[in-house]
XYZ file of C-alpha atoms in Angstrom:
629
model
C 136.787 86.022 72.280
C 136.929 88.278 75.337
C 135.934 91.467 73.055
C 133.709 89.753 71.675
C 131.937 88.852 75.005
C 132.465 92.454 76.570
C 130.591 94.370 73.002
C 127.726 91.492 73.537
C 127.622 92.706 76.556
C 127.623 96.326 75.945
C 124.486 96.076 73.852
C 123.085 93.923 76.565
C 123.425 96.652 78.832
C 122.025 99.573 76.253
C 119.179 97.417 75.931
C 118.124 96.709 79.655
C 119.002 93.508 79.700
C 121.464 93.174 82.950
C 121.572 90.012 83.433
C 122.390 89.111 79.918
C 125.198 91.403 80.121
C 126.550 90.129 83.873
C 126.116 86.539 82.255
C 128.504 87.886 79.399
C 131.032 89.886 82.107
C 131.373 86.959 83.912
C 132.911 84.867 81.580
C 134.885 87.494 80.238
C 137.304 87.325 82.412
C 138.917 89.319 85.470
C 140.632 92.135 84.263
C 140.398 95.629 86.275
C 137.838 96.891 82.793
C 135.353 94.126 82.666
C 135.282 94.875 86.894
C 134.473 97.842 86.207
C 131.533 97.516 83.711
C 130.311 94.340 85.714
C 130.437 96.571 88.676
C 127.811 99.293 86.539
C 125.653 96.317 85.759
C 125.265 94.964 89.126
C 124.644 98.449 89.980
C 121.692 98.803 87.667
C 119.846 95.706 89.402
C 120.520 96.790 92.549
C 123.000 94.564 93.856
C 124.833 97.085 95.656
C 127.121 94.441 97.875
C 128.059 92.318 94.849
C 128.612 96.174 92.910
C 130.635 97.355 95.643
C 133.093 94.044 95.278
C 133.435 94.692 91.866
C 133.983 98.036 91.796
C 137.056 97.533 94.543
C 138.727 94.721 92.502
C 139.110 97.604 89.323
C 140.178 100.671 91.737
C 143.095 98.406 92.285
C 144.541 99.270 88.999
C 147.373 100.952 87.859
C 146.296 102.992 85.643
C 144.696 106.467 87.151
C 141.929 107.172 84.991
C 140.278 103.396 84.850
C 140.861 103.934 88.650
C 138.910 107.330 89.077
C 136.379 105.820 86.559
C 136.022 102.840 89.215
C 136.018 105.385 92.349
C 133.082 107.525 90.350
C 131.476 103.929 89.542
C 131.118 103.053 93.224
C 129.758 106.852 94.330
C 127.109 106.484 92.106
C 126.052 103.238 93.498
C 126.585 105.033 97.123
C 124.403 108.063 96.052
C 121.361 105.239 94.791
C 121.460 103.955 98.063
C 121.254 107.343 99.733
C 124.087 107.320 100.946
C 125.229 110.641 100.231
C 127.871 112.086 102.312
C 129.885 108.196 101.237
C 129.241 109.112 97.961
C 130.722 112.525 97.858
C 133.899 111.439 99.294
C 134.212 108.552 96.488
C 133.142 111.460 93.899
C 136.212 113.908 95.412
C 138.767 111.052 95.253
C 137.693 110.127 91.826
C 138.512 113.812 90.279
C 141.461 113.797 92.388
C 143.220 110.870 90.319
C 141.759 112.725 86.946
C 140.465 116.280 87.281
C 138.931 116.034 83.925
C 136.776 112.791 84.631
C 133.233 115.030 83.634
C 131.288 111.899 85.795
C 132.768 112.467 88.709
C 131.961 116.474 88.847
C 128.569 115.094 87.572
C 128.316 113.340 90.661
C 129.383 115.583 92.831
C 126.895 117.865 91.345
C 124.106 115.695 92.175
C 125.664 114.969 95.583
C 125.136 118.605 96.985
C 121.744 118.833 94.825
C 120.385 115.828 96.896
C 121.669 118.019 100.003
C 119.945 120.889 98.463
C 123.128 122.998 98.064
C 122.103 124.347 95.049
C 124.133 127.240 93.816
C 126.975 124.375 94.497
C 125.571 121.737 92.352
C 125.227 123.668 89.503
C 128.844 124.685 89.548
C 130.060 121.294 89.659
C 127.651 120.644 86.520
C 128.790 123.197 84.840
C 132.091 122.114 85.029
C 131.267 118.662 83.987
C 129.226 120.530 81.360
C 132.315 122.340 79.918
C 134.085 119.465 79.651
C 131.434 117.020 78.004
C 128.708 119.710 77.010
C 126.831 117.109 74.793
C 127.293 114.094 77.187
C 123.881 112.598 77.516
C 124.127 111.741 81.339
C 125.571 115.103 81.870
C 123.109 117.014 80.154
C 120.213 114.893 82.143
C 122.206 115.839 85.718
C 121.473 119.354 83.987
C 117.844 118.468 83.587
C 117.730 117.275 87.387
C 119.278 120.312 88.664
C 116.882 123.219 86.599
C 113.417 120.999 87.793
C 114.657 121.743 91.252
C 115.130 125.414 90.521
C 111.483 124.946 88.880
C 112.947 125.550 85.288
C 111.133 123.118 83.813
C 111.677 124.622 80.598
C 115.216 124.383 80.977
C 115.200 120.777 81.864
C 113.217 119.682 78.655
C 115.452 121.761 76.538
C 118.233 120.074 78.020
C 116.776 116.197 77.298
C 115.785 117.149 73.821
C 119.750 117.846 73.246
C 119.820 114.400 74.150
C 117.404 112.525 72.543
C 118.050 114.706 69.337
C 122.030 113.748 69.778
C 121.050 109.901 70.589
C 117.496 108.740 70.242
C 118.379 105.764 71.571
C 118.652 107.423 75.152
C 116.676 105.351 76.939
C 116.690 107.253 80.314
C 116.574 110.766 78.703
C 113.061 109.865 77.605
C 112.039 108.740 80.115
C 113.105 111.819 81.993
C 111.212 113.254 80.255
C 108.469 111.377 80.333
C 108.601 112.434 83.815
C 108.467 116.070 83.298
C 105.757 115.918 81.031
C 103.462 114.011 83.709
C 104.619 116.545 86.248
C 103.547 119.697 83.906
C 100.578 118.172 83.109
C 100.693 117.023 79.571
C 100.076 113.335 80.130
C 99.905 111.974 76.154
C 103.310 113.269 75.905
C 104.507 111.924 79.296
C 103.010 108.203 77.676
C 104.686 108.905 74.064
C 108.265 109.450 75.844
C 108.289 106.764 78.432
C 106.562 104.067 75.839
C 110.223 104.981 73.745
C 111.828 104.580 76.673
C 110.243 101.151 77.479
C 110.590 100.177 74.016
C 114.665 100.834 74.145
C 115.051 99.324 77.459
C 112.465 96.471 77.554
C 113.383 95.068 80.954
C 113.947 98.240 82.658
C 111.456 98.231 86.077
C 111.522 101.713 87.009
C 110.530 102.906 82.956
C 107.684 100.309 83.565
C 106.381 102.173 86.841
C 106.878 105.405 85.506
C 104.810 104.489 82.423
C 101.951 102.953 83.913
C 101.317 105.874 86.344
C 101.380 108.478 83.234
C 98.802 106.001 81.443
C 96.829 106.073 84.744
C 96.869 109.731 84.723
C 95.881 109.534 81.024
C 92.580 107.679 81.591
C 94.198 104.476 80.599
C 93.516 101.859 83.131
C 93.890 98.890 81.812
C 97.218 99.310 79.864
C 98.676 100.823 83.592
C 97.919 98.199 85.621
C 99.430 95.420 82.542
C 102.623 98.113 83.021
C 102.625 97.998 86.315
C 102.360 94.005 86.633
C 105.370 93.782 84.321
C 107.249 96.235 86.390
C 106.884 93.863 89.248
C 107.570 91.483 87.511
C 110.965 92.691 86.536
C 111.920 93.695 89.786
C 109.914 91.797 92.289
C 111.236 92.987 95.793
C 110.677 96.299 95.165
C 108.022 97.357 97.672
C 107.426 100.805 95.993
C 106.299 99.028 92.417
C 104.182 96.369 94.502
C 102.387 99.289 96.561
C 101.868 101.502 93.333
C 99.792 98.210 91.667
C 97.931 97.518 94.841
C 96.859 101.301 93.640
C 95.926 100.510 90.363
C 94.291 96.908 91.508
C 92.151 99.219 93.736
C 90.865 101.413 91.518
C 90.281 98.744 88.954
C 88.189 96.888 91.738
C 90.334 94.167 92.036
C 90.470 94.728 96.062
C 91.683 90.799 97.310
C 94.844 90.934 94.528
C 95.405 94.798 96.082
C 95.402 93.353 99.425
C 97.956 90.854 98.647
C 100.054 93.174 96.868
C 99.816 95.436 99.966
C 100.675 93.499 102.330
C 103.807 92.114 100.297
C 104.810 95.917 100.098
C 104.840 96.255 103.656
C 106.433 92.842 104.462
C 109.620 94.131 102.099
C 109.931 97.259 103.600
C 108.343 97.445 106.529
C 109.115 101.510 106.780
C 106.521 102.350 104.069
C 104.248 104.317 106.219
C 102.099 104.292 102.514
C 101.748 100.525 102.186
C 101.059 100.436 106.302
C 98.711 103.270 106.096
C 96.526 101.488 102.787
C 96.178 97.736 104.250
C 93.456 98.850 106.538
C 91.323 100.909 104.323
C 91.471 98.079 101.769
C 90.515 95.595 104.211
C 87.599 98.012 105.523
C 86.416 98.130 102.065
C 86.082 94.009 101.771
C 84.296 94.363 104.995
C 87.236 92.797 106.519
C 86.998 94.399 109.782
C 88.458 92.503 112.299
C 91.587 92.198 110.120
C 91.975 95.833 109.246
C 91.394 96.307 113.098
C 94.522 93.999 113.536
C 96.424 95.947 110.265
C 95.521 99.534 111.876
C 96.424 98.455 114.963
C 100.037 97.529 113.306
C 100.734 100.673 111.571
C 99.217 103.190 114.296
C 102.174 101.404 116.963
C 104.711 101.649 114.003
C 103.994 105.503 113.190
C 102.753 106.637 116.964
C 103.330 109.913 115.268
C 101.464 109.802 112.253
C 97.758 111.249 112.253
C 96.394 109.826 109.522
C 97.432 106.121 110.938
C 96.194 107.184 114.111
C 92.582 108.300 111.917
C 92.621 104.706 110.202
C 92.593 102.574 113.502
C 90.090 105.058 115.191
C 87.628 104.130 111.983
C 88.519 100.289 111.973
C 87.475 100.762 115.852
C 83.968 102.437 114.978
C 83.523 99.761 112.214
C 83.855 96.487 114.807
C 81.495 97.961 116.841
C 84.221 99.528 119.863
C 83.495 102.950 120.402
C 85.445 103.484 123.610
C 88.917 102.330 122.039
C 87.930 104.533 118.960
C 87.313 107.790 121.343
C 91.368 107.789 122.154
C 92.545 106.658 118.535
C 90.795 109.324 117.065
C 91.605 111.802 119.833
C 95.307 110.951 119.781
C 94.930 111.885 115.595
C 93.218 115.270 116.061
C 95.578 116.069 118.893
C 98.415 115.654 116.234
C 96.897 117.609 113.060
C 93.952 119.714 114.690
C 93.255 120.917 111.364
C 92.126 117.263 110.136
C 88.443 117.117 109.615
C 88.343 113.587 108.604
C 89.676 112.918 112.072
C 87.548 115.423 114.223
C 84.621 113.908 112.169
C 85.629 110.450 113.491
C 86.137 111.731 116.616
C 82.754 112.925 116.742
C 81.402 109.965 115.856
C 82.553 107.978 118.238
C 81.672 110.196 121.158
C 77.936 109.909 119.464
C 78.009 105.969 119.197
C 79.497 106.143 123.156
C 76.603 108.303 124.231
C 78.355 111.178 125.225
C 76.870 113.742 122.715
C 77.425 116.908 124.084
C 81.405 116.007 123.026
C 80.172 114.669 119.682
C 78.287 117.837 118.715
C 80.998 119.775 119.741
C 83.374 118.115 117.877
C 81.064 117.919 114.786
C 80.744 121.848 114.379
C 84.548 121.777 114.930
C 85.095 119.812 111.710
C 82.309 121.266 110.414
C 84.218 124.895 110.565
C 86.667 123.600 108.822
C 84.981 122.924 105.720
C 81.139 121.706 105.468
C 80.289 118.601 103.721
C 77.816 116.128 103.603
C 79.172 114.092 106.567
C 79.567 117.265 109.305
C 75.623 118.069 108.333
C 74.497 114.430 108.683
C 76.668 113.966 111.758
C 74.957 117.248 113.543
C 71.743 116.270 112.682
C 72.511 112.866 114.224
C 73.281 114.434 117.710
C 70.602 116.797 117.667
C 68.003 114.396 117.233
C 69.493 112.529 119.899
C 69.511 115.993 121.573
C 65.350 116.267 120.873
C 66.133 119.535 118.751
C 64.294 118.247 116.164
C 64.079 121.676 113.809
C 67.701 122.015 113.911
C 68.555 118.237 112.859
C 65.745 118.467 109.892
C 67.838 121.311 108.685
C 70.929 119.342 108.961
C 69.653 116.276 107.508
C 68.288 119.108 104.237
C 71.972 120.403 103.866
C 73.701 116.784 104.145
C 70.714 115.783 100.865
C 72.019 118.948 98.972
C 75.615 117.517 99.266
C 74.855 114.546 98.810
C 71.306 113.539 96.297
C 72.316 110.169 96.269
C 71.997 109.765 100.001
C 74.782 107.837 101.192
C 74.655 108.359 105.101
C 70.714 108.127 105.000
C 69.599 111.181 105.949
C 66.672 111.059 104.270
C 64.833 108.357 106.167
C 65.976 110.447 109.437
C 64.617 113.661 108.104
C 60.940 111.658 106.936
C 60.944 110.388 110.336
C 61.611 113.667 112.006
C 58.486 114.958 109.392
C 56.429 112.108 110.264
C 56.369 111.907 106.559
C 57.066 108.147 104.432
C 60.336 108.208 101.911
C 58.655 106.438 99.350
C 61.440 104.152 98.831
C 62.518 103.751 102.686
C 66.442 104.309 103.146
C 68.525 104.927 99.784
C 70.028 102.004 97.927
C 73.368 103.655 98.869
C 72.863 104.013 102.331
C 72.017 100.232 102.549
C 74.952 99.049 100.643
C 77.234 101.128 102.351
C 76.008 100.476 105.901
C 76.441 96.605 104.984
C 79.318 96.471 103.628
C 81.007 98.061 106.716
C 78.850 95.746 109.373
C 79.728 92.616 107.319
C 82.306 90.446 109.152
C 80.545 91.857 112.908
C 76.694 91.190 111.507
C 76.423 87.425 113.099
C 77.653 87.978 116.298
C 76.249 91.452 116.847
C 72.807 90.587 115.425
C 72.276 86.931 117.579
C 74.808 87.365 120.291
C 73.724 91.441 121.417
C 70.757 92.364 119.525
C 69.264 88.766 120.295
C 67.782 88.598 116.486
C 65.667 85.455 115.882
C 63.597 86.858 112.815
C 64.862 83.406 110.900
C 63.864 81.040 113.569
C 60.389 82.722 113.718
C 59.810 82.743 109.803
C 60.631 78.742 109.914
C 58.090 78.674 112.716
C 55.300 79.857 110.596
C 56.367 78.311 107.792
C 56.338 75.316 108.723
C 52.591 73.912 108.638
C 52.254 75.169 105.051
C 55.882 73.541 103.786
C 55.780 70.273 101.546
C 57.011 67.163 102.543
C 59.517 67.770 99.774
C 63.433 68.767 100.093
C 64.242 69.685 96.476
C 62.673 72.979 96.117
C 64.324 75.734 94.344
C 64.714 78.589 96.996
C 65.273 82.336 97.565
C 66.406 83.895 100.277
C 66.265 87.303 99.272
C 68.537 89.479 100.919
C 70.329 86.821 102.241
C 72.785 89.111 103.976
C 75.880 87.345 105.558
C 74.262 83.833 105.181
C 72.084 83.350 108.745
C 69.011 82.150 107.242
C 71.428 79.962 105.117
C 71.205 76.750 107.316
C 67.736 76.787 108.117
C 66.757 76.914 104.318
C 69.592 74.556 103.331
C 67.671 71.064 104.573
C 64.473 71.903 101.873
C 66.915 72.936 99.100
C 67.554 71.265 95.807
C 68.848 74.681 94.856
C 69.470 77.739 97.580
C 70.402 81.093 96.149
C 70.711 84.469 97.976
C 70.643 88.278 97.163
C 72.034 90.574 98.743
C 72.604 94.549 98.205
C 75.688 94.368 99.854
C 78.980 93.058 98.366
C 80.360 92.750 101.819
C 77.260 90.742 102.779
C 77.559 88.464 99.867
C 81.372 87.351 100.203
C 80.329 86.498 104.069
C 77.448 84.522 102.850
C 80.257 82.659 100.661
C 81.869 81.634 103.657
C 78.897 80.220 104.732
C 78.905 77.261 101.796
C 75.209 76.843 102.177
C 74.370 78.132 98.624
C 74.666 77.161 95.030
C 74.391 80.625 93.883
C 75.129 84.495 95.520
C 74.384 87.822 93.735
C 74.993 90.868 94.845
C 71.872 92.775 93.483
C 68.944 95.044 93.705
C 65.666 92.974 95.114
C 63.555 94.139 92.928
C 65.967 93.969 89.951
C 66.380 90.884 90.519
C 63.225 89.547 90.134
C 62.530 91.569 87.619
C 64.902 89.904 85.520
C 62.888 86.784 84.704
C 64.294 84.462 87.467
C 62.631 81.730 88.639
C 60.758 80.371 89.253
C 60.822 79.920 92.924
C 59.201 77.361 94.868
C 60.127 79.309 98.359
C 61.078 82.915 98.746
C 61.774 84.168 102.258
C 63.036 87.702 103.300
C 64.184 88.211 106.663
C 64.861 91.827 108.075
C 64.667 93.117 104.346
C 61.401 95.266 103.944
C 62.734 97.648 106.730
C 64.896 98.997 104.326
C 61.416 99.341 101.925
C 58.805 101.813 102.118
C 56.565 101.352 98.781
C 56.619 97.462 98.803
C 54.018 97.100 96.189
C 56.551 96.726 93.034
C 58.397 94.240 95.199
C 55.927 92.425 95.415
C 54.485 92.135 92.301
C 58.185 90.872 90.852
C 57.958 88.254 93.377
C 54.962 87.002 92.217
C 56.201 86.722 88.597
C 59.284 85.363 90.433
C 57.414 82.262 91.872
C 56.024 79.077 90.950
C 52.218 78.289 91.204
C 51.599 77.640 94.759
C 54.999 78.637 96.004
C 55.291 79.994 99.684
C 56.843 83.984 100.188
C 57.658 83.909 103.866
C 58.836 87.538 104.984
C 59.312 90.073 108.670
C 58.095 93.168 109.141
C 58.434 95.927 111.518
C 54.875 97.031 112.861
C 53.084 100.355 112.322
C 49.937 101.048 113.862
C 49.324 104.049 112.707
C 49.992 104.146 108.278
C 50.195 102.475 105.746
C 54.301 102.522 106.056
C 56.556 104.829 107.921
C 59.893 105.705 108.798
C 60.811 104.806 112.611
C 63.042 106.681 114.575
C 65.940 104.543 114.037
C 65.500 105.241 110.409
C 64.035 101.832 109.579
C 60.481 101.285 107.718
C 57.490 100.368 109.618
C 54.367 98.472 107.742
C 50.867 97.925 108.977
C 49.077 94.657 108.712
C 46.194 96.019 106.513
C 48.648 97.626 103.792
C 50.227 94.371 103.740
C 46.990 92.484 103.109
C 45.890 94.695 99.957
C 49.019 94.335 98.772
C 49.288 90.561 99.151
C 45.852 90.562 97.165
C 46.617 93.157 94.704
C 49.796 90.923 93.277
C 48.355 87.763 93.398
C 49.286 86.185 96.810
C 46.884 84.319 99.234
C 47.715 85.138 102.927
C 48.805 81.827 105.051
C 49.817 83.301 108.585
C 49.886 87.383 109.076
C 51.360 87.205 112.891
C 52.894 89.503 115.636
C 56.450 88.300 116.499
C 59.847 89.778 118.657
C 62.368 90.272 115.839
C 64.898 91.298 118.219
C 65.829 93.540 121.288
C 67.437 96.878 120.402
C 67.836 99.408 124.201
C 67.200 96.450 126.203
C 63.501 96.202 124.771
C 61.512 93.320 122.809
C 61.154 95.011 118.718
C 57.608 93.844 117.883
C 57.187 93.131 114.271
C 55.402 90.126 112.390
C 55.869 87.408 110.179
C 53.997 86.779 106.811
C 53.687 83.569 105.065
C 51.669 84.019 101.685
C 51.051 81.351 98.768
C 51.219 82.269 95.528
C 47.420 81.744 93.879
């Protein structure tokens, strides 16, 4: 019965399956050999304390060589734990009870190759190699010991002696697997490590390993089902959690990579990688305050580590606190001076403080370090601050050549520099990204410090021309983080916003004032054959819209006969539209008119209103309310 119960649990082990094979151990009884192969099985699942105990009931026996066997046993699980110098001495006291024991010299030999005593490992390998030249465990030491002398030749020779001698070497494939990804030859690296998978089913560490070679194979999907299955199988292991918040990310999945983040870091709180991630994840849900509070975290937990130090000073800029930013990102260039990400941050902050002599200084620093579309947006900023108007136009040029799809807006800067209109006001990009940043701040900046009432002053002309009716289906087209929500709410049957901005859209969840969010295009939108609408208001939308005659022409498809389009402008006086010096479109009352007759709108009210205050001043704009005819 015992033999039986030790082979069952033998093949348990071959095939992964640990606990199986403890379950089997266990009741196999408690002689000094089933210690010792319970021992190797608690080892594999990491349960070094329970190993240890083991291990120390079956170096009590008698017999020398189970003894050694036990001694080697327990170095190994020493060396997984990196606990080298232990290990060593368990390794030297194993091959003193049997000299020919070709694991212990195998351990030894990866003892001083984790030290990096090189020449030294590879004579205790080749000793263990002399005595057990096809062992499959010594021949993968072997393997170990030539990648770190960048032989990688050597190695795979060395594993394909092993697989060839037993194809059912789990960990040789995968081994190679791993060399293969290295090198470059990804299919291969998936072909070995799904064999390996396949012979060890439950094995956590074959999981990870294949799911980052499909990742690197273009294979997205089948990674991140890998990856879930390698956490699965081993769910406290904080690297496997923080290589799927990876994958999550890139698959878009951003709240489950949060979560799977933050679980890294709460399991070992020393991965600076896990730290270092929450807060750009966060940043990119438009979660500011909380990546504030994450960067915060990891800059005090790594004081010494630039690239935390880089993270808070950008969750600083992106609440809206400039100051605190300044020393963050100051503390990070002052530890890698050669970081342009940082010096670039740093710059940017002195520009949002006022102090723009630093910030241009700072800006040709990183920008001397390599040029990008950033460094020539973030001169041009200053410069036009600066009144050197020539220069900054030639800045805002370089930062379009980087970058055609215009994601820092310099093209409504340079139009406004040219007293020329951008056709289509600030790029789509610029918006989105702009919002998505200013998402969880938006309320309290734009009501509590920039005073903005451009809601309460739409509802004001609105409301002569409103039906005594409260089920109307409504629009509130780029509905942003939900302010306009409540006052629209009350005449709803149905309330539905669009917004550009993702960001914008999950705050305008939060809100609960609408049956339906989308984060879309405007004009997209209505182009789609929605509708139709029985109210359509846009508040603080056209100022990121030069050409608003295709807008609104879809909203007129978009609405129901006799439905009200209530929208704010800014004011120009001087054109048809323009771009302001704050980069923000300006429309005149008379362009607005033709176009309101042109689509197919009767004008209600056309009437000059403060939006908001922006450098202590009233912003003078109007408010539109036109009926569809």
């Amino acid at each position: 019965m015992t033999e039986d119960l030790v082979l069952r649990a033998e093949q348990a082990f071959e095939a992964g399956d640990f606990q199986l094979a403890e379950d089997l151990l266990r009741r196999a009884g408690d002689d000094p050999e089933t210690k010792l192969m319970l021992g190797r099985t608690l080892r594999e699942q990491g349960r070094f304390a329970e190993s240890g105990e083991a291990y120390a009931q079956a170096m009590e026996s008698e017999e020398p060589g189970l003894a050694a066997r036990a001694r080697s046993g327990w170095g190994f699980a020493l060396l997984a734990q990196g606990r080298i110098k232990e290990a060593q001495d368990f390794f030297e006291q194993a091959a003193n009870l049997d000299d020919g024991l070709g694991e212990a010299h195998r351990g030894l030999g990866l003892c001083r190759l984790r030290a990096g005593r090189l020449s030294e490992a590879e004579a205790s390998i080749e000793r263990c190699m002399v005595q057990a030249p096809d062992d499959p465990a010594a021949l993968s030491a072997l393997a170990q010991l030539r990648l770190r002398q960048s032989r990688s030749e050597e190695a795979e020779a060395a594993l394909r002696r092993v697989v060839d001698a037993a194809p059912a070497a789990a960990t040789a494939w995968a081994n190679l697997g791993f060399i293969h990804r290295q090198t470059g030859r990804v299919q291969e690296a998936v072909e070995d490590l799904q064999k390996a998978a396949d012979l060890r089913p439950r094995d956590a560490m074959i999981r990870n390993s294949l799911a980052l070679a499909l990742q690197a194979a273009g294979r997205s999907e089948q990674a991140l089902e890998q990856m879930r299955q390698a956490v699965a199988l081993d769910e406290s292991n904080a690297g496997f959690r923080d290589n799927l918040s990876r994958l999550l990310q890139a698959a878009g999945l951003l709240d489950e990579a949060v979560d799977q983040t933050r679980r890294a870091a709460s399991l070992d709180p020393s991965n600076l990688y896990a730290l270092s991630r929450l807060p750009v994840l966060l940043m990119a849900q438009g979660r500011t305050q909380e990546a504030v509070q994450a960067a915060d975290e990891a800059a005090k937990a790594n004081p010494e580590h630039p690239e935390a130090q880089l993270n808070l000073a950008v969750a600083l800029l992106n609440a809206g606190r400039p100051f605190e930013a300044v020393h963050a990102a100051d503390k990070a260039v002052k530890l890698a001076p050669n970081l342009r990400d940082a010096r670039l941050c740093l710059s940017q902050a002195f520009l949002m403080s006022g102090r723009l002599d630093k910030a241009l200084g700072e800006a040709l620093a990183a920008q001397a370090l390599g040029k990008d579309e950033k460094s020539h947006f973030l001169i041009g900023m200053v410069q036009k601050e600066l009144g050197l108007k020539k220069e900054a136009a030639e800045n805002f040029r370089a930062c379009l050549q980087y970058d055609p799809e215009d994601r820092q807006g310099a093209g409504a800067f340079l139009a406004s520099i040219e007293g020329s209109p951008a056709p289509d006001g600030p790029s789509k990009a610029y918006v989105s990204n702009v919002f998505n940043q200013y998402a969880e701040r938006y309320d309290e900046h734009m009501v509590k410090e920039l005073g903005y009432r451009a809601p309460q002053a739409l509802m004001e002309a609105l409301a002569p021309h409103l039906p005594h009716r409260r089920d109307l289906r409504v629009l509130d087209a780029g509905c942003g983080a939900g302010l306009f929500g409540g006052l629209l709410r009350p005449l709803a049957a149905e309330l539905t916003g669009v917004d550009l901005s993702g960001g914008m859209v999950r705050m305008a969840l939060q809100t609960g004032q609408y049956d339906n969010l989308l984060e879309s295009d405007l004009r997209e939108y209505l182009e789609s054959g929605v509708g139709p609408f029985d109210l359509a208001a846009a508040a603080d939308v056209f100022v990121y819209m030069g050409d608003l005659a295709p807008v609104f022409k879809a909203m007129r498809h978009a609405m129901a006969p006799g439905g009200l389009f209530a929208f704010s402008v800014e004011k120009s006086e001087s054109a048809d539209y323009e771009i302001s010096p704050a980069g923000r479109c300006r429309h005149s009352e008379a362009y607005l008119r033709r176009l309101a007759e042109a689509a197919g709108f009767e004008v209600l009210e056309l009437q000059d209103a403060v939006l908001r205050r922006e450098a202590g001043r009233d912003v003078l704009g109007a408010v539109a309310v036109l009926r569809a005819a």
